[in-house]
Every structure is written in C-alpha cells, then in structure tokens.
CSV table of C-alpha atoms in Angstrom, one decimal:
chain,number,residue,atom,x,y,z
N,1206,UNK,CA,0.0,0.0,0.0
N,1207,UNK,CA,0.9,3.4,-0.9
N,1208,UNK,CA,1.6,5.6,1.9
N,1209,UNK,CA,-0.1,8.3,0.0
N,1210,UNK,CA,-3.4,8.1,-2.5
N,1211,UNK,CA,-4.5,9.8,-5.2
N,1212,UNK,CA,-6.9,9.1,-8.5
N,1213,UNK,CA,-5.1,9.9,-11.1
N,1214,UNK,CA,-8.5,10.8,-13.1
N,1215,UNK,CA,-8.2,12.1,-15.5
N,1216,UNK,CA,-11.7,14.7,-14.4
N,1217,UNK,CA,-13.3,16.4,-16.7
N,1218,UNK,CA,-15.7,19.1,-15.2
N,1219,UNK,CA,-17.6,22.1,-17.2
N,1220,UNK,CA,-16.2,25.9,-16.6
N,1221,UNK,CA,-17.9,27.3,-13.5
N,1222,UNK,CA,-18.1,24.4,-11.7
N,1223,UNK,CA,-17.0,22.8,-8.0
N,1224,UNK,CA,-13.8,20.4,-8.2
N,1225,UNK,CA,-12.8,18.5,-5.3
N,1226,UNK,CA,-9.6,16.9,-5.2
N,1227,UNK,CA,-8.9,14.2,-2.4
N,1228,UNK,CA,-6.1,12.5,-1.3
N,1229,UNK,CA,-5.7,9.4,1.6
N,1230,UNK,CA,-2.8,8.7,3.1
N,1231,UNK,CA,-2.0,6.0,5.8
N,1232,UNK,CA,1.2,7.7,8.0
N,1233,UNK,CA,-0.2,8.9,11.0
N,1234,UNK,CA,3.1,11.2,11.1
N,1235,UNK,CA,2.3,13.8,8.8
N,1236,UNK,CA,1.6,17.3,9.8
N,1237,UNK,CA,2.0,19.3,7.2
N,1238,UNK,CA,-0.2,19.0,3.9
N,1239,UNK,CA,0.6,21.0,0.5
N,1240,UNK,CA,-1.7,21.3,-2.8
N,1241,UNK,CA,0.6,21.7,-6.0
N,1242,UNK,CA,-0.8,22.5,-9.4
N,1243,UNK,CA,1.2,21.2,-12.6
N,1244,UNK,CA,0.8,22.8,-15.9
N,1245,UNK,CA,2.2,20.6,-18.5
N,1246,UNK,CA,6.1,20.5,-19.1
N,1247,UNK,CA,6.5,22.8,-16.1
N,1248,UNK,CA,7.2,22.3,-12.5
N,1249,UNK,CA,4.9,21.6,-9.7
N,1250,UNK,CA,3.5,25.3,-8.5
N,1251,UNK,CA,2.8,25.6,-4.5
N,1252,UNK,CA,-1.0,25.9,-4.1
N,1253,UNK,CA,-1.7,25.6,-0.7
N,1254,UNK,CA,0.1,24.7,2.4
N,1255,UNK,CA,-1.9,23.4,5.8
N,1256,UNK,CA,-0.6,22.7,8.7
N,1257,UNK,CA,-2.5,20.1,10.6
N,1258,UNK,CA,-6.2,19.9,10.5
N,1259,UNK,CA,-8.4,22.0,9.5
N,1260,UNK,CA,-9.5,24.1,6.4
N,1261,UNK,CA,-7.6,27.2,4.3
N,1262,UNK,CA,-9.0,29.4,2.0
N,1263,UNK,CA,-7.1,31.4,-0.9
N,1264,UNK,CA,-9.7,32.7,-3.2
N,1265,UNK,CA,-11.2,30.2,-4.9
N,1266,UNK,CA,-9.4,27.7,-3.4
N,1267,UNK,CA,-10.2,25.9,-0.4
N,1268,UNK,CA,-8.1,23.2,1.4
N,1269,UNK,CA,-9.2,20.9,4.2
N,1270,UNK,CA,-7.9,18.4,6.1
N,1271,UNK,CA,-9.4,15.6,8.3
N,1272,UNK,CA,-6.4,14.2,10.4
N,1273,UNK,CA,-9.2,11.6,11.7
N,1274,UNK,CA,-9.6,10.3,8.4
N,1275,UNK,CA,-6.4,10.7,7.1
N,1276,UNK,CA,-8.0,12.2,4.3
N,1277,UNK,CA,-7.2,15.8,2.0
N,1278,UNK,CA,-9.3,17.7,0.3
N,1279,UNK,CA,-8.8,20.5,-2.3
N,1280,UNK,CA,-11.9,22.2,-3.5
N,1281,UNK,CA,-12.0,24.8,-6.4
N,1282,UNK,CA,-14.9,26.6,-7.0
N,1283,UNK,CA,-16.1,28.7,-10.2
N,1284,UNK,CA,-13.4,26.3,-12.1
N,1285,UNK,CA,-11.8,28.1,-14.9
N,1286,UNK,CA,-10.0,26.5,-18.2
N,1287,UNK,CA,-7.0,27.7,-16.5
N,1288,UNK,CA,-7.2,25.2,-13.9
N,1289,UNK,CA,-6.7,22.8,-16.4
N,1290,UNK,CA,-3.1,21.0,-14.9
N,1291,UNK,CA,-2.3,17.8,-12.7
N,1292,UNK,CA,-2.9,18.5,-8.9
N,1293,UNK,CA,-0.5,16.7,-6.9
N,1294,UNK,CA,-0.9,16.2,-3.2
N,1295,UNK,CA,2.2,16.1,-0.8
N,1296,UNK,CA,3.1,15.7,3.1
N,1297,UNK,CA,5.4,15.7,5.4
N,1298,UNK,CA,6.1,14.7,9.3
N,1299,UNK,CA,7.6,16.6,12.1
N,1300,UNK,CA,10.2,14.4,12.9
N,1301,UNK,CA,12.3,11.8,11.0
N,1302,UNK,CA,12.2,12.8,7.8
N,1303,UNK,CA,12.9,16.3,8.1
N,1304,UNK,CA,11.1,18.3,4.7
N,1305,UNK,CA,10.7,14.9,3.2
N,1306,UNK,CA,8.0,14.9,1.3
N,1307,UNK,CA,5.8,12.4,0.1
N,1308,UNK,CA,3.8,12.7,-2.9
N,1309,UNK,CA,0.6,11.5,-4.4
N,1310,UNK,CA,0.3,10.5,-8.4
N,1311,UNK,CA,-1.4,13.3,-9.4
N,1312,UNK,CA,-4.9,14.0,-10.3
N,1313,UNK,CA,-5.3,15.3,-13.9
N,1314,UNK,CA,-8.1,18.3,-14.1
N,1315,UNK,CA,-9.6,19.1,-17.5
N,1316,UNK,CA,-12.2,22.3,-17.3
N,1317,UNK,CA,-13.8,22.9,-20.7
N,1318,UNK,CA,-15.6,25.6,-21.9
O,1288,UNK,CA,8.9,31.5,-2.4
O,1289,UNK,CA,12.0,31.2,-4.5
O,1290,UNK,CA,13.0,31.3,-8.2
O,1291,UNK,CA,14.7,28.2,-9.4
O,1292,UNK,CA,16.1,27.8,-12.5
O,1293,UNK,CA,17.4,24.6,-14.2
O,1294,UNK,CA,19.9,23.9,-17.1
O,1295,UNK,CA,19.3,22.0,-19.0
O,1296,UNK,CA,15.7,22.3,-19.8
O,1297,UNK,CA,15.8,19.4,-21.7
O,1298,UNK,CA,18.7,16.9,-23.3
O,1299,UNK,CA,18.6,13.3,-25.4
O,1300,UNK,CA,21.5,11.5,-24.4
O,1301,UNK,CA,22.7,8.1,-25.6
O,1302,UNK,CA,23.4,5.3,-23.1
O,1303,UNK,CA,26.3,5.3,-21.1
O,1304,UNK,CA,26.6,8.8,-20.7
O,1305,UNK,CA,26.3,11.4,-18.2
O,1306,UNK,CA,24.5,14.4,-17.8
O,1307,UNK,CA,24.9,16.8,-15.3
O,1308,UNK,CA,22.2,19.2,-14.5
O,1309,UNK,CA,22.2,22.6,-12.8
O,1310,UNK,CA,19.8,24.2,-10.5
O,1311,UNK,CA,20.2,27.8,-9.4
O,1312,UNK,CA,18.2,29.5,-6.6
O,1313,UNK,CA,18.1,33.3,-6.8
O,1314,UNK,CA,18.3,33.6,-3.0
O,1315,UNK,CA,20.0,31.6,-0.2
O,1316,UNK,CA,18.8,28.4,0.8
O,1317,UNK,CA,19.6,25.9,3.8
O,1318,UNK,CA,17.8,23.0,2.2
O,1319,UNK,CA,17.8,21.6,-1.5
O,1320,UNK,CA,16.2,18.3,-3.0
O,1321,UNK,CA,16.5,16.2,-6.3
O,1322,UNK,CA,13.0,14.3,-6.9
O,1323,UNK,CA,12.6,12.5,-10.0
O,1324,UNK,CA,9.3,12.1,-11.6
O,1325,UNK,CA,8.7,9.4,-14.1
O,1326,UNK,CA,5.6,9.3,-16.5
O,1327,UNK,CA,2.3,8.3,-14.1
O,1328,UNK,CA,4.1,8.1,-11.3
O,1329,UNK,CA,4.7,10.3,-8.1
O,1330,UNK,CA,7.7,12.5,-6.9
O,1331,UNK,CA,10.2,10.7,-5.9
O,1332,UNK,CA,12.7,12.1,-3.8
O,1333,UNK,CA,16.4,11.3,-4.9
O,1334,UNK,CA,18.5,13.0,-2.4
O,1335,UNK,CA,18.9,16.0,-0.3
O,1336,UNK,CA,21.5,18.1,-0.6
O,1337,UNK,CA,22.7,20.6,2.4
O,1338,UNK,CA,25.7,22.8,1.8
O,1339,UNK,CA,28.5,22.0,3.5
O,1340,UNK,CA,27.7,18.3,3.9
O,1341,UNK,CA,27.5,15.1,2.0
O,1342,UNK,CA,24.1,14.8,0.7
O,1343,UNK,CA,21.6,12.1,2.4
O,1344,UNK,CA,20.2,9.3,-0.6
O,1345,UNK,CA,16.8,7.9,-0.1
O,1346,UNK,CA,16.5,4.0,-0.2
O,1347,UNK,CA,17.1,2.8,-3.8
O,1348,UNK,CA,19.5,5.8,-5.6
O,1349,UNK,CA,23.2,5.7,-4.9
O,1350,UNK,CA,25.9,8.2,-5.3
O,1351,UNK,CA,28.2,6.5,-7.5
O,1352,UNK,CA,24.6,6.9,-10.1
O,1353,UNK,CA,23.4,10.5,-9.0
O,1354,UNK,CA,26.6,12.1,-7.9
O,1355,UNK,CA,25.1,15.1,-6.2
O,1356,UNK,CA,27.6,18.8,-5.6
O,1357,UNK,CA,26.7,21.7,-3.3
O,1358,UNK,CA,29.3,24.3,-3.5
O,1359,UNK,CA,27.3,27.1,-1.9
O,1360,UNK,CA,23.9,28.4,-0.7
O,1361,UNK,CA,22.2,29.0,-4.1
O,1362,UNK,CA,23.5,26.2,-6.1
O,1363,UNK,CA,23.7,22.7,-6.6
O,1364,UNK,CA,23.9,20.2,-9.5
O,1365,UNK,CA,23.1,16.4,-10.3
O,1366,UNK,CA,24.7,13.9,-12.4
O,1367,UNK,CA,22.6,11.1,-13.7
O,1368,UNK,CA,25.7,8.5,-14.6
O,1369,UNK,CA,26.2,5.6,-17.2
O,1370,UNK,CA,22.5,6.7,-18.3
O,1371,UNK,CA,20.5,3.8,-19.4
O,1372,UNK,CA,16.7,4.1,-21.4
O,1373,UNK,CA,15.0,3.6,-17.6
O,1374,UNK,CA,17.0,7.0,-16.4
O,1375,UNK,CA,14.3,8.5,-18.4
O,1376,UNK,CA,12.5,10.8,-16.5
O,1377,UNK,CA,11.9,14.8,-15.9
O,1378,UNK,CA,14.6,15.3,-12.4
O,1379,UNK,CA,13.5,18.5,-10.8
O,1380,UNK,CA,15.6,20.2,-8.1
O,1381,UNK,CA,13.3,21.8,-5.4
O,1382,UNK,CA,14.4,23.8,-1.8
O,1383,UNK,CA,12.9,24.1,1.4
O,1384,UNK,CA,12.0,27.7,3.0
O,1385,UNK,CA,10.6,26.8,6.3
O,1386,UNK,CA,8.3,23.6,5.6
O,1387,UNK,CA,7.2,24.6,2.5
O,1388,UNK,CA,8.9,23.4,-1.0
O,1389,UNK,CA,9.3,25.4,-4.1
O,1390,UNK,CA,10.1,23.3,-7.6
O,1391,UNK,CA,12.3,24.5,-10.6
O,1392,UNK,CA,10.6,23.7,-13.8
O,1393,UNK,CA,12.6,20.2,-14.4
O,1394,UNK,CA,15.1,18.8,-16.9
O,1395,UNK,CA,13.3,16.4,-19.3
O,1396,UNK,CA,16.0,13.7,-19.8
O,1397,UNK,CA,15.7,11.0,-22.4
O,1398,UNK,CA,18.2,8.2,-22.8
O,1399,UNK,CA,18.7,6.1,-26.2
C-alpha cells in the first residue's frame, strides 16, 4: 500500500463548476499537507500549504484536512479552463524525515468551456 | 517563495553517458532536494543536498549513479551517470523555505 493516494482521473468538469480533489494517506506522522498545481512540461507550482487539521482558503481555493480520516481535500470553485493541470498532493512529518515529502500520483483536471 | 532555475531544460542523451544538470536559486537556501518524476508516477525524492555536507540518498539511488555537488547556498547540480533508457524521466531540483517546497521547472531527460 501506498503511503499516499490519489486518483489519477483524469476529471473532466464544465467551466464554473465545484472540483474536489482528495487524497488518503496511511502515516499517521504527517503534519503538514501542500496542494501543488502542474501545468504541463513545467514544474509543480505551491498551491496551498496546511498545517494540521483544519480548512484554508485562498480565493477560490479551499483546502481541508481531516487528520481523523487521514484524508485531504482540495476544492475549487467557479473552475476556470485555466485550472486545467495535474494537482499533486504532498506531506510531510515533524520528525524523521525532516522536509521529506511524500507525494501523491497526481490527479489530472480538465475544465472545458 | 523562491526562483529556481534549471539547465538543461531538456537533453537526449545516448546510453552510457552522463549528464549533469544545474539548478540555481536566486536567493540563499539551507535545504535543496532532487526528486525525479517518471511518467504516471509520483515524486520521488532522490536525495537532499545541504551545503556543506554530503548529501543524504533515499532508499534505492546511490551516489556512485546520482553524484550530487553543493558548492554554496544557491546552487547545486546532479549527475545522472552511465545513463540507461529507464534514467528517463523529468529530475526536478526543489528547496525548502521553512516547511514549505518550491520546484524548478525540471530537466526532461531521455536516454537512447
């Protein structure tokens, strides 16, 4: 088992609508939880950082966590064509492995007009 | 947040050789990582490189393959060695600011 989950879609929503991205992850150790956004042949863009549980919001962005359920959530509302990119989850633990992070596949978003 | 740049952007090497890639930060820098990220798969990290020490390999890469330099605070560079088709892959140097990570835009490597 993977220590971190993600579908890899790909998920094709219409412009203007609510994405939610998820991601499960089984180490019990991680405290910190990041959203990056991909755009193809480029490098993975910081989206949102959490630390612990709890939700964040950045404009249309919202990120929660659920340290119960050791389970992410990105949500992006009013989606835009420019959203279109890979969302990658990634975490890391306090202790051990320093600013190791640990990455999900990706998920693949695809907004059309 | 930081801006990374990487040299190469891109290279098509034939098997056996070695590329070195470059990875400049425009602003000092405690912490700097090599991940590797294959077609479909995750990030995965390759090493972490702290100036003034040897740099730490994760379980599965090796120096004598992915010799690894960090002469100073805003630079570092990998070497993928005796390249083989499976070395493949985009290599992306990242560093740490607090506990967040910031990505260069990646080399796209392939090996014939």
């Amino acid at each position: 088992q993977k220590e971190v989950e993600q579908d890899p879609g790909p998920l094709s929503v219409p412009e203007g609508a609510i994405v939610s991205l998820n991601c499960t992850y089984s180490n019990s150790a991680f405290q910190y939880f990041m959203w990056y956004r991909q755009y193809s042949r480029k490098g993975p863009e910081l989206l949102m950082y959490t630390y612990s549980s709890g939700n964040k919001e950045d404009g249309r962005f919202t990120a929660q966590v659920d340290k119960s359920s050791k389970y992410i959530s990105l949500f992006i509302r009013d989606s835009q064509p420019s959203d279109s990119a890979t969302y990658l989850c990634a975490m890391m633990g306090l202790t051990g492995g320093g600013n190791k992070l640990t990455f999900g596949t990706g998920t693949q978003l695809k907004v059309e007009l | 947040s930081a801006v990374i740049s990487q040299k190469p952007s891109r290279d098509i090497c034939q098997r056996g050789t070695s590329l070195t890639i470059q990875c400049q930060v425009d602003s000092q820098v405690t912490m700097m990582f090599w991940y590797r990220q294959q077609p479909g798969q995750s990030l995965t990290l390759i090493a972490t490189a702290n100036q003034g020490s040897e740099a730490t390999y994760e379980s599965g890469f090796v120096i004598d393959k992915f010799p690894i330099s960090r002469p100073n605070l805003t630079f570092s560079t990998l070497t993928v060695s005796n390249m083989s088709p499976e070395d493949s892959s985009i290599y992306l140097c990242s560093v740490g600011k607090y506990n967040e990570q910031f990505f260069g835009p990646g080399t796209r490597l392939t090996v014939l």
